[in-house]
Coordinates of C-alpha atoms and ligand atoms in Angstrom, one line a residue:
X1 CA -84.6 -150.6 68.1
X2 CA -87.0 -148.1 69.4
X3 CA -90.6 -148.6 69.9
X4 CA -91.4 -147.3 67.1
X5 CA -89.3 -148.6 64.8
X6 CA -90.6 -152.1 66.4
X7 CA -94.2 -151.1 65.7
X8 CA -92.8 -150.1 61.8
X9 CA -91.3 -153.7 61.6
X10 CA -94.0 -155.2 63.0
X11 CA -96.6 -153.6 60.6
X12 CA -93.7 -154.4 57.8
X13 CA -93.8 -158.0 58.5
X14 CA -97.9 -158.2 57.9
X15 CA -97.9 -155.8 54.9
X16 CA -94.7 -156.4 53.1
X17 CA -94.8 -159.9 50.9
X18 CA -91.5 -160.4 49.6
X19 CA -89.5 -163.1 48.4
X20 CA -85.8 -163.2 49.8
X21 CA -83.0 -163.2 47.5
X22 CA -79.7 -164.6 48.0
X23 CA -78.2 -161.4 50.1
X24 CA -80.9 -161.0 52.6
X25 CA -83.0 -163.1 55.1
X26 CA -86.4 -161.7 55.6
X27 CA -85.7 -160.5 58.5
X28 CA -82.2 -158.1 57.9
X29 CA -84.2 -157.4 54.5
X30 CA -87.3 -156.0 56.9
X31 CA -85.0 -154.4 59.2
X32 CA -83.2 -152.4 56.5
X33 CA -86.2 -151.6 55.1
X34 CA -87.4 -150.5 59.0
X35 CA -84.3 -148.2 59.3
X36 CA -85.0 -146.6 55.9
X37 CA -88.3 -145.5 57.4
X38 CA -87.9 -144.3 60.2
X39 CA -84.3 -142.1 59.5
X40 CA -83.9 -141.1 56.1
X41 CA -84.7 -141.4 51.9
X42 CA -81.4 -142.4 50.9
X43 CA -80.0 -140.3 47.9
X44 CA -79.3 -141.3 44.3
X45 CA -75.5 -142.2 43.5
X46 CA -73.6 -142.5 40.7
X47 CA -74.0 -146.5 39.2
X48 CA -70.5 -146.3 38.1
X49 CA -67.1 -145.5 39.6
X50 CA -63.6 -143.8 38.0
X51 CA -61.7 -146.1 36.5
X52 CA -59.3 -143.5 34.9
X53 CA -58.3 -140.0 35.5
X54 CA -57.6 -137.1 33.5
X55 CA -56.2 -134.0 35.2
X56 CA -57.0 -130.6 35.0
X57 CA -55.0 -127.4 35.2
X58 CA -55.7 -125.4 38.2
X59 CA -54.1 -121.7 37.2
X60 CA -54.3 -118.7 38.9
X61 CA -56.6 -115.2 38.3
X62 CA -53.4 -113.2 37.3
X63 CA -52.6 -116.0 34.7
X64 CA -56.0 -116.2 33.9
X65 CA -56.8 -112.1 33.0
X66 CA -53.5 -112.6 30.9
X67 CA -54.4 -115.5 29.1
X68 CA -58.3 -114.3 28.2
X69 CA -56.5 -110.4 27.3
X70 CA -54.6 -112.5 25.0
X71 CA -57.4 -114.5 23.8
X72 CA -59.3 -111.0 22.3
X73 CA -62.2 -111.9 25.4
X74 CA -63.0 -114.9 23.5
X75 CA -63.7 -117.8 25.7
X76 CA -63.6 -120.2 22.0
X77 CA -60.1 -118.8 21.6
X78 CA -58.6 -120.4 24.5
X79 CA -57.1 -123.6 24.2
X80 CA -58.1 -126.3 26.7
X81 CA -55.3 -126.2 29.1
X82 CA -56.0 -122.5 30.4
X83 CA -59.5 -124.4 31.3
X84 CA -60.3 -125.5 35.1
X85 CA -63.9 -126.7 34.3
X86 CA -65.2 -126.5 30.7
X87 CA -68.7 -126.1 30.6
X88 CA -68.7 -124.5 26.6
X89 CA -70.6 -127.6 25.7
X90 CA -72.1 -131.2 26.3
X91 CA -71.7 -132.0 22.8
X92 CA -69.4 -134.9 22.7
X93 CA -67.5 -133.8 25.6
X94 CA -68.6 -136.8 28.0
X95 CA -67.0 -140.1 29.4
X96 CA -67.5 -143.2 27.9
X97 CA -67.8 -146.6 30.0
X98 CA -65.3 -149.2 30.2
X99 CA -67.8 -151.7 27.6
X100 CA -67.9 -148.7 25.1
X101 CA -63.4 -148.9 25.5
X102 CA -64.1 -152.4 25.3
X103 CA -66.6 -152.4 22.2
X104 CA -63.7 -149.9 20.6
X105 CA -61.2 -152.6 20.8
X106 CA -63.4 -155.3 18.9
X107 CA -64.4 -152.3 16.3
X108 CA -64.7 -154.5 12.6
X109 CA -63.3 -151.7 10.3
X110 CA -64.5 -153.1 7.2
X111 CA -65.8 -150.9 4.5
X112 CA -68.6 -152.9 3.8
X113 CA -70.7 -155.2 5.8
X114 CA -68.9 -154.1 9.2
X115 CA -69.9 -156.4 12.4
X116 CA -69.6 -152.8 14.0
X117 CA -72.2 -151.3 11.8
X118 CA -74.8 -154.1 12.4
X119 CA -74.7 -154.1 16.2
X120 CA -75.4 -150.5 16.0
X121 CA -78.0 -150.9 13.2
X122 CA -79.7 -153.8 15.7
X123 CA -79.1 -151.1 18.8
X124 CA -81.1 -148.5 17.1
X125 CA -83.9 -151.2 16.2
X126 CA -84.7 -152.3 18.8
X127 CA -84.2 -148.5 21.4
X128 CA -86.0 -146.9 18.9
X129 CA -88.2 -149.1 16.8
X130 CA -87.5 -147.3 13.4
X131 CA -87.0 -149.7 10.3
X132 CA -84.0 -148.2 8.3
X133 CA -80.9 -147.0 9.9
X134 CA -77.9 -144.8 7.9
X135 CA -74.6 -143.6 9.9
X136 CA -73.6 -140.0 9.8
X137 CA -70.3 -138.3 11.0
X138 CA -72.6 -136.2 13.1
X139 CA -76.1 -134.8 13.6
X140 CA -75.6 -132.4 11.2
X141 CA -74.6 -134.5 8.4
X142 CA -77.6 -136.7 9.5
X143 CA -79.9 -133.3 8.9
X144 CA -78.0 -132.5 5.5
X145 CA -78.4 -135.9 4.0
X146 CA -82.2 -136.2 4.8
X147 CA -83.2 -133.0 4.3
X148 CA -81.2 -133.4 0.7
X149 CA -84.5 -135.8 0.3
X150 CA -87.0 -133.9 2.0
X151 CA -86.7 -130.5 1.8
X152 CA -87.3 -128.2 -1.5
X153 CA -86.8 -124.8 -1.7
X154 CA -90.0 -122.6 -0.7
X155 CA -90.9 -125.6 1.8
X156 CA -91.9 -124.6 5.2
X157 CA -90.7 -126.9 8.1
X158 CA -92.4 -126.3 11.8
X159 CA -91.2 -127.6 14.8
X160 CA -90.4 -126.4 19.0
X161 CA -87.5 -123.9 18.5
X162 CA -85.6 -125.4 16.1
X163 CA -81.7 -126.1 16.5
X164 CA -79.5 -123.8 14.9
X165 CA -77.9 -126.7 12.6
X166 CA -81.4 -127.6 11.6
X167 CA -82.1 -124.3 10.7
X168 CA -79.0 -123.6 8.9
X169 CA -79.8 -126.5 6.7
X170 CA -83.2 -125.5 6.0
X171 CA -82.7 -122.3 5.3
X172 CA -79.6 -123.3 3.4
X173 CA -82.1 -124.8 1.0
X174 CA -84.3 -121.6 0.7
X175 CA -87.0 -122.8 3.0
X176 CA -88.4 -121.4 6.2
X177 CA -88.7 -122.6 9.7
X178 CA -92.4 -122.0 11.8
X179 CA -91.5 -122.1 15.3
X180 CA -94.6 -123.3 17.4
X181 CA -93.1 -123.8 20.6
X182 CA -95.4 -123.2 23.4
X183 CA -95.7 -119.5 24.7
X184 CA -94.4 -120.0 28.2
X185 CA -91.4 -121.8 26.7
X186 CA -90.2 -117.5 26.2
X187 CA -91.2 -116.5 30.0
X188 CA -88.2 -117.4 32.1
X189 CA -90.9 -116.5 35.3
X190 CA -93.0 -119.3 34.6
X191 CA -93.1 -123.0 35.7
X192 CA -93.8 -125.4 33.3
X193 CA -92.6 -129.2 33.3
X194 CA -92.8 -129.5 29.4
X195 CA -91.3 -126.2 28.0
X196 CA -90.5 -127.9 24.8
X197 CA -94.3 -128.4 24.5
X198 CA -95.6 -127.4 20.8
X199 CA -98.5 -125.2 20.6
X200 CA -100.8 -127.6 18.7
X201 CA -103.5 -125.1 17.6
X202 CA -100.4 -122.9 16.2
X203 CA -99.3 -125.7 14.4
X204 CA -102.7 -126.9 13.2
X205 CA -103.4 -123.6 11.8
X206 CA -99.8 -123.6 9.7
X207 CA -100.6 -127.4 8.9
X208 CA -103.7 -125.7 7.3
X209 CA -103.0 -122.2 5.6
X210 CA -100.2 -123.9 3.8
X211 CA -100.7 -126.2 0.9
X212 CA -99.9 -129.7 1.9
X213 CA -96.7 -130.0 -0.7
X214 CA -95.4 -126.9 1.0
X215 CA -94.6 -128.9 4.0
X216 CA -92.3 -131.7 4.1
X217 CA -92.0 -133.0 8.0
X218 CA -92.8 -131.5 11.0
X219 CA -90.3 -131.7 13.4
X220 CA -90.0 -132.2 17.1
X221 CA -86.2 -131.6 19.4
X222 CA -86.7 -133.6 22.4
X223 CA -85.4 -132.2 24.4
X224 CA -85.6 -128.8 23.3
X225 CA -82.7 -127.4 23.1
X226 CA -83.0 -123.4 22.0
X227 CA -85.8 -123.5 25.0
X228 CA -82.8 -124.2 27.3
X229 CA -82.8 -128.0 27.2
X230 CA -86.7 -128.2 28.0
X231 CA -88.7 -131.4 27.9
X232 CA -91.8 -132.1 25.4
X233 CA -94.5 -134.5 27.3
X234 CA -95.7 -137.6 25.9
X235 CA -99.0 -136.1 26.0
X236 CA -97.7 -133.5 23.3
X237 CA -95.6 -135.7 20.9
X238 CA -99.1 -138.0 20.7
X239 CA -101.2 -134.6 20.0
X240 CA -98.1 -133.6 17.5
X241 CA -98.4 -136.9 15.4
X242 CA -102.3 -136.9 15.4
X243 CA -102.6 -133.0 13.7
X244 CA -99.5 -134.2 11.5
X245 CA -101.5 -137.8 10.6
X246 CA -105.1 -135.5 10.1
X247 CA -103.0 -133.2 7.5
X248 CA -101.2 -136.3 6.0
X249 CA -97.8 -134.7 7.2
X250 CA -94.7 -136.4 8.3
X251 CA -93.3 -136.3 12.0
X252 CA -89.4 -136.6 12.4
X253 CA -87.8 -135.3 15.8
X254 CA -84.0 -134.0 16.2
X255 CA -83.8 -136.3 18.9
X256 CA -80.1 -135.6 20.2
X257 CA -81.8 -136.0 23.9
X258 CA -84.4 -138.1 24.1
X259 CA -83.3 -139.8 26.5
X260 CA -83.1 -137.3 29.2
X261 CA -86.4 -136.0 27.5
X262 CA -87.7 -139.7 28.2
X263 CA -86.6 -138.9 32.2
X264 CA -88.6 -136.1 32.2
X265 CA -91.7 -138.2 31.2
X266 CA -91.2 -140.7 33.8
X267 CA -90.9 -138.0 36.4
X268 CA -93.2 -135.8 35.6
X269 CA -95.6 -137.1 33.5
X270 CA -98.1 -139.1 36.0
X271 CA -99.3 -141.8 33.1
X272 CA -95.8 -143.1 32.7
X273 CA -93.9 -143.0 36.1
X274 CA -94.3 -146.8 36.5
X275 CA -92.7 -147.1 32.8
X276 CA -89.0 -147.9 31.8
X277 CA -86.7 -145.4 30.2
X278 CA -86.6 -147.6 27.1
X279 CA -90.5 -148.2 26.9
X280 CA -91.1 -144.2 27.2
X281 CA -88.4 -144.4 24.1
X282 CA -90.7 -146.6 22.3
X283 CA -93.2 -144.8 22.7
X284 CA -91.7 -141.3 21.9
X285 CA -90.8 -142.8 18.6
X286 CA -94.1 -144.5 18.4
X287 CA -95.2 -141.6 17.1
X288 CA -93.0 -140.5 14.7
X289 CA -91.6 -141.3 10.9
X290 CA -88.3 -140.9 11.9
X291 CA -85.2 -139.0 13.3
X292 CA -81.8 -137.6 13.1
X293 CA -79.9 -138.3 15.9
X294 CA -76.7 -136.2 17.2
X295 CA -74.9 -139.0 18.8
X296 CA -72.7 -136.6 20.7
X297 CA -75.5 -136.1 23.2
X298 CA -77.4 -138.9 24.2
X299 CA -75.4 -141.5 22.3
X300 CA -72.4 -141.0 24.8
X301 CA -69.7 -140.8 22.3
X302 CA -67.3 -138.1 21.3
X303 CA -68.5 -138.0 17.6
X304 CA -71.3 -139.5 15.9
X305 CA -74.8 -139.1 14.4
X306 CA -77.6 -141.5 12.7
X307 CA -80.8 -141.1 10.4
X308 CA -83.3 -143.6 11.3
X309 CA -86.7 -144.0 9.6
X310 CA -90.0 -146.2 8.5
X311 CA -90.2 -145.3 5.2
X312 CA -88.0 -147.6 2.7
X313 CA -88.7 -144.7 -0.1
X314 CA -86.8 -142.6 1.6
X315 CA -84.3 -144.4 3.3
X316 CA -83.5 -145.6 -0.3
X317 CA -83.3 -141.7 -1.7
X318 CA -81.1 -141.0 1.5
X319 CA -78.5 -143.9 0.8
X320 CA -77.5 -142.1 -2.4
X321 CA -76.7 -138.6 -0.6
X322 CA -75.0 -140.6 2.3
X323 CA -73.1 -142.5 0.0
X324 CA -71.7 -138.9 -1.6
X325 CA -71.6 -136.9 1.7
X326 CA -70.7 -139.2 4.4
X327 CA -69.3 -142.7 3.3
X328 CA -70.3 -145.9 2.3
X329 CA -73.8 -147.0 3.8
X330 CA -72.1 -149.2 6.5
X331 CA -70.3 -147.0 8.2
X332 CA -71.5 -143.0 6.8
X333 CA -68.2 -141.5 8.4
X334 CA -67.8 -143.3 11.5
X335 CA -65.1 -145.9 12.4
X336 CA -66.1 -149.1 12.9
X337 CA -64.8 -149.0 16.4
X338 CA -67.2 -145.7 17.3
X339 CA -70.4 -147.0 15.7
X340 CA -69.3 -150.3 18.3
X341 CA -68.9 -147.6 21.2
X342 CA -72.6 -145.6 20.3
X343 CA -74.3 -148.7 20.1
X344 CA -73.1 -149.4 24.0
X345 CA -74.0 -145.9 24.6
X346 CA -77.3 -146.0 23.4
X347 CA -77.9 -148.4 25.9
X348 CA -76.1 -147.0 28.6
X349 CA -77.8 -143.8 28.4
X350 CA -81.2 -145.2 28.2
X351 CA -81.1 -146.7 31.7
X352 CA -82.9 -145.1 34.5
X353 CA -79.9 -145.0 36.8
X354 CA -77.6 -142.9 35.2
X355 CA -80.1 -140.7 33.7
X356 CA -81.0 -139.8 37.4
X357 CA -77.6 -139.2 38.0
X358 CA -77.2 -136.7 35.1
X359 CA -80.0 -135.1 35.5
X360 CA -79.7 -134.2 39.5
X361 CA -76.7 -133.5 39.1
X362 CA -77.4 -130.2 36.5
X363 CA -80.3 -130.1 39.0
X364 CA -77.9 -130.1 42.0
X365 CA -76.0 -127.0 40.7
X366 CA -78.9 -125.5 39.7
X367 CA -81.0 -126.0 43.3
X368 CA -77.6 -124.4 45.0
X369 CA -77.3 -121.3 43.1
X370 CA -81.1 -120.5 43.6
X371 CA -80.2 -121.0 47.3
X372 CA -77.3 -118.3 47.1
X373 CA -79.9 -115.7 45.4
X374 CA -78.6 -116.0 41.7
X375 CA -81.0 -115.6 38.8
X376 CA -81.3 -118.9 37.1
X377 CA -83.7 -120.0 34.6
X378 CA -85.9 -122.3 35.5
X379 CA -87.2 -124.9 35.2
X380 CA -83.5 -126.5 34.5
X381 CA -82.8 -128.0 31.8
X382 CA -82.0 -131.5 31.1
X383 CA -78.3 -130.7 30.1
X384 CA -77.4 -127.0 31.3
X385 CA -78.0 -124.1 33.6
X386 CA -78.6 -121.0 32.2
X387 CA -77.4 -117.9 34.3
X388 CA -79.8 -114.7 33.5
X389 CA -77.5 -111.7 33.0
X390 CA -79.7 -109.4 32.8
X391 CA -80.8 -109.9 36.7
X392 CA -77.4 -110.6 37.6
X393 CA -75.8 -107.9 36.0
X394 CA -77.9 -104.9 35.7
X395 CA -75.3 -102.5 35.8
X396 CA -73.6 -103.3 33.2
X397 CA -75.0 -101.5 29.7
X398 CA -76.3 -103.4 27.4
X399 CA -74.5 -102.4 24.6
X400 CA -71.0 -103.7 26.0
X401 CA -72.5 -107.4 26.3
X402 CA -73.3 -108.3 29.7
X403 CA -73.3 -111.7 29.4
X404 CA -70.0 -111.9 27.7
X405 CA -69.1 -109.9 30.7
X406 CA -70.6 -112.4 33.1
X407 CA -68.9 -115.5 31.1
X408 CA -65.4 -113.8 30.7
X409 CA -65.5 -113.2 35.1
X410 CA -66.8 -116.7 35.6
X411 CA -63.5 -117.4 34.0
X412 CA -60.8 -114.9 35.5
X413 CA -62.4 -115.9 38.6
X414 CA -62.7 -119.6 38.7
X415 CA -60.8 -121.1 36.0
X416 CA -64.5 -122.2 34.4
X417 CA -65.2 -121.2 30.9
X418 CA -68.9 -121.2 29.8
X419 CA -70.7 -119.5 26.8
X420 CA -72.6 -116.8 26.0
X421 CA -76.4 -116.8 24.7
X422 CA -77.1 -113.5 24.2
X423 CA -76.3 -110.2 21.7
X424 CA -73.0 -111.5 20.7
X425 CA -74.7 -114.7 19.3
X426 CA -77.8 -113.0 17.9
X427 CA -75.8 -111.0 15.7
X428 CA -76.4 -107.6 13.5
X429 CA -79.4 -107.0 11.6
X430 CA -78.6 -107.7 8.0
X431 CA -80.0 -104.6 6.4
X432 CA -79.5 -101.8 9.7
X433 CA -76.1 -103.6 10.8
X434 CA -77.4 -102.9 14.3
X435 CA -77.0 -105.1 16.9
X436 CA -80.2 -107.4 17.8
X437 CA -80.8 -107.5 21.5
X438 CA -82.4 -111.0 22.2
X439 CA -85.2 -110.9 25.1
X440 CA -82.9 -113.1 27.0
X441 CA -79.3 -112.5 27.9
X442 CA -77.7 -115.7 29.3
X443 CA -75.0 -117.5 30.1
X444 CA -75.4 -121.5 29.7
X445 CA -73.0 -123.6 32.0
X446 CA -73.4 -126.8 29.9
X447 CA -72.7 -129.8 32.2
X448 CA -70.9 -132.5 30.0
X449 CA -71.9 -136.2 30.8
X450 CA -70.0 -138.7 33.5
X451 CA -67.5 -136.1 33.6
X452 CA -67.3 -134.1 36.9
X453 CA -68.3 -134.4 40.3
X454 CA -70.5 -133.1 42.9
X455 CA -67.5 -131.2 44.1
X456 CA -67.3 -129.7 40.6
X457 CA -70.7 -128.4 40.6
X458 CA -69.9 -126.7 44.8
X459 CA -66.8 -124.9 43.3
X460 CA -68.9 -124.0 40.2
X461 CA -71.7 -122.3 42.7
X462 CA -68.8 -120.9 45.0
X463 CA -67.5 -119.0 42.2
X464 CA -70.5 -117.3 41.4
X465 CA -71.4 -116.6 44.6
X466 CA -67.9 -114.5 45.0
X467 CA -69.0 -113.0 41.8
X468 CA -72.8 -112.4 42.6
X469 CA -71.6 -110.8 46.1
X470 CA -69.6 -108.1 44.4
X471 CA -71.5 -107.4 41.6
X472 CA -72.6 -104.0 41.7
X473 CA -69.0 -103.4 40.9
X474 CA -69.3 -104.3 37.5
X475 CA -69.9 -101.2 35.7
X476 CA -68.6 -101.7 32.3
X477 CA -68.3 -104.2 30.1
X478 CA -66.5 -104.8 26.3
X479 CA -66.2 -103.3 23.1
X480 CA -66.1 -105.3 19.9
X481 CA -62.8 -104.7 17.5
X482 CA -63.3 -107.6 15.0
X483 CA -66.2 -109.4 13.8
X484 CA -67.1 -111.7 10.8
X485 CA -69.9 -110.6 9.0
X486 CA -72.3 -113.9 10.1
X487 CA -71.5 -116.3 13.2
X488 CA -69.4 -113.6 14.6
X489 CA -69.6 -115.1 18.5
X490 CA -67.0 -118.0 17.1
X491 CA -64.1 -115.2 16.2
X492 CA -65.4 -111.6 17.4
X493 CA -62.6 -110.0 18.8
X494 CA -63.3 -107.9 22.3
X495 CA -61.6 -105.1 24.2
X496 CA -62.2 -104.6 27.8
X497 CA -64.0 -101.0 28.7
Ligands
PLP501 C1 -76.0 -130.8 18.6 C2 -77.3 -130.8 18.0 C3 -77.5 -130.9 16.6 C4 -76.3 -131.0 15.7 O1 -75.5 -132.1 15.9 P1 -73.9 -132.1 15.7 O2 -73.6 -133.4 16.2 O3 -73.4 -131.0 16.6 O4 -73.7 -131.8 14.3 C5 -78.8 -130.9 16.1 N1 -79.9 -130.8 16.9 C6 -79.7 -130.6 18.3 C7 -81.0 -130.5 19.1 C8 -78.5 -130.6 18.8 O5 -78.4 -130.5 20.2

């Protein structure tokens, strides 16, 4: 040992009072924690290990421009095996632990009563503190049946950049949406650590130009994800629910990742680094009336969704449209083996550990691109990178969809099939037919959960880098030949320029 890794010890033994445990005598304890001193901060790893494999098709670029050519240059149209890496979603798309397989096996499929359902009722309890508890098949579902109870036409709903699902529903129901997402959630040049923030003085002043019947809920996505997966503080949920409590107003939050919103907290939020994942979830939902819950996120299954909430009124109201759209009140659409597997999940994904792990890692690919000079958006997001194609492709017009452009390369060239955020997804105008040009065109590179490694995320960057290196050969870009009338970007049909 050197003499100043003596001195360390030395000072160690004086400072340190700890009590051994079974694996380490004082002394190796103090000299491990002398070592860590003086070399290196060991990095996070994964707190699991593959158990089981699934393989994945390497192909080559010649098989690849054939295969997208005959896919129209629709990355939705190809079917999973002409896929290397598929980063088109993180919506039920992740791994599930060996005690989720395990909770599958011992699923109780009765229609009523099922063991499954109360474990998962009990889960939900006690991670999120809400009273009442109804299965869905999915978040959606979750949104349609309470929103069946909550939302009347001519309602107006505000919330942080509502979710398109959660949109579609209210708007199904002739209401409106007010989004009062904080200003520099829209500036991709500006740092903030809480993006998903809501303005509260915007909200305050549609809590009070509209009459209070008008209004239904409030609601809050944690994380946000239209904002590109962005976090919303603790800070900000508390000054949510006190404007929504001063207006008599209920607070429910989408809350398909509120766990990696939780992370956020802890890491960025000074009050609450000293706080466990599941006491920040507490305390989230401390706040609020209740949620719907897209279990395909946070809940690490491959399908799934809840409704949990305070109010027995309402839960009651709910039961009857769950019973109609979903299934009986035990199970809403879910086996009895999944609702088994989501209430492991919830768990699972609630622990500090693996959250860390998810996290850095879409951190990880994100911190490497910015190092190779390509225009990311930033801060990352919890579940996602988001590639700006505007920077990145300039020279390509923006009337033959860049960012398809960008996506559609990223696949001939690596095998890696993404999707596109930008004018293909914002549609036409309904009355001018013209196509609306959204602020932002992006490519998201959604990162599903437990699923690839580090190595994944280095051939990810590689890729792009080939492609950012050569870029100012791109010139043109695609022509649309088909297109449905509304959600075009699922079918459009595209033809190289
Ligand atoms: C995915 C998602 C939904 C919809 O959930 P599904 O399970 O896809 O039906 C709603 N809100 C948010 C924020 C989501 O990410």
């Amino acid at each position: 040992m050197t003499d100043a890794g003596s001195r360390i010890e030395e000072y160690l033994v004086k400072k340190l009072p700890f009590t051994t445990d079974n694996y380490h005598t004082k002394k190796s304890r103090l000299s491990y924690l002398c070592i860590k001193a003086i070399k290196m901060k060991l990095p996070y790893a994964e707190p699991y290990k593959t158990k089981m494999v699934e393989y994945i098709k390497p192909s080559t670029v010649e098989q690849r421009k054939q295969w997208i050519k005959e896919a129209d240059y629709n990355l939705f149209n190809l079917t999973s095996d002409k896929v290397f890496i598929d980063l088109l979603t993180d919506s039920g798309t992740g791994a599930m632990s060996d005690n989720q397989w395990a909770e599958m096996m011992r699923g109780d499929e009765s229609y009523a009563g099922s063991q499954s359902f109360l474990k998962l009722r009990d889960t939900v309890k006690r991670i999120t503190g809400f009273d009442y508890f109804l299965p869905t098949h999915q978040g959606r579902a979750a949104e349609n049946v309470l929103f069946s109870v909550l939302v009347k036409e001519g309602n107006i709903v505000p919330g942080n950049s509502h979710f398109d699902t959660t949109k579609g529903h209210i708007e199904f129901r002739k209401a409106t949406t007010c989004d009062c997402t904080i200003d520099e959630a829209f500036d991709t040049s500006v740092f903030h650590p809480f993006k998903g923030n809501v303005n509260i003085e915007k909200l305050e002043k549609t809590l009070q130009s509209h009459p209070k019947e008008k209004i239904p809920f409030v609601i809050l996505t944690v994380t946000c994800n239209s904002a590109g997966g962005q976090p919303v503080s603790l800070q900000n949920i508390k000054e949510v629910s006190e404007v929504c409590k001063k207006y008599d107003i209920l607070l429910y939050f989408d809350a398909a990742r509120f766990a990696e919103n939780a992370y956020f907290i802890k890491t960025r939020e000074e009050k609450y680094k000293d706080f466990t994942i599941k006491e920040i979830v507490r305390k989230m939902f401390s706040y609020g009336d209740g949620m719907t819950m897209s279990a395909k996120k946070d809940g690490l299954v491959n399908m799934g969704g809840f409704i949990a909430l305070n109010d027995e009124a309402i839960y009651k109201k709910a039961t009857v449209f769950n019973i109609m759209f979903e299934g009986f009140i035990t199970y809403g659409g879910l086996n009895g083996r999944d609702m088994g597997a989501l209430a492991v999940g919830l768990d699972e994904a609630t622990e500090f550990d693996y959250l860390e792990t998810r996290v850095e890692q879409v951190a990880f690919l994100g911190k490497q691109l910015v190092e190779y000079g390509i225009p990311v958006q930033q801060p990352f997001g919890g579940h996602a990178i988001f590639l700006d194609a505007n920077k990145f492709v300039p020279t390509i017009p923006r009337d033959e969809y860049r960012a398809q452009a960008l996506a559609i390369e990223l696949y001939i060239i690596g095998g890696i099939r993404s999707v596109e955020i930008g004018t293909i997804l914002a549609d036409r105008d309904p009355f001018t037919h013209k196509n609306r040009y959204p602020e932002l065109e992006l490519v998201r590179l959604a990162i599903p959960r437990r699923t690839y490694s580090l190595n994944h995320m280095r051939y990810i960057a590689a890729v792009l880098k080939n492609i950012y290196d050569s870029r100012e050969e791109a010139k043109r870009g695609y022509t649309i030949v088909d297109e449905a009338p509304i959600m075009r970007h699922f079918t459009v049909k595209l033809e190289k320029l």
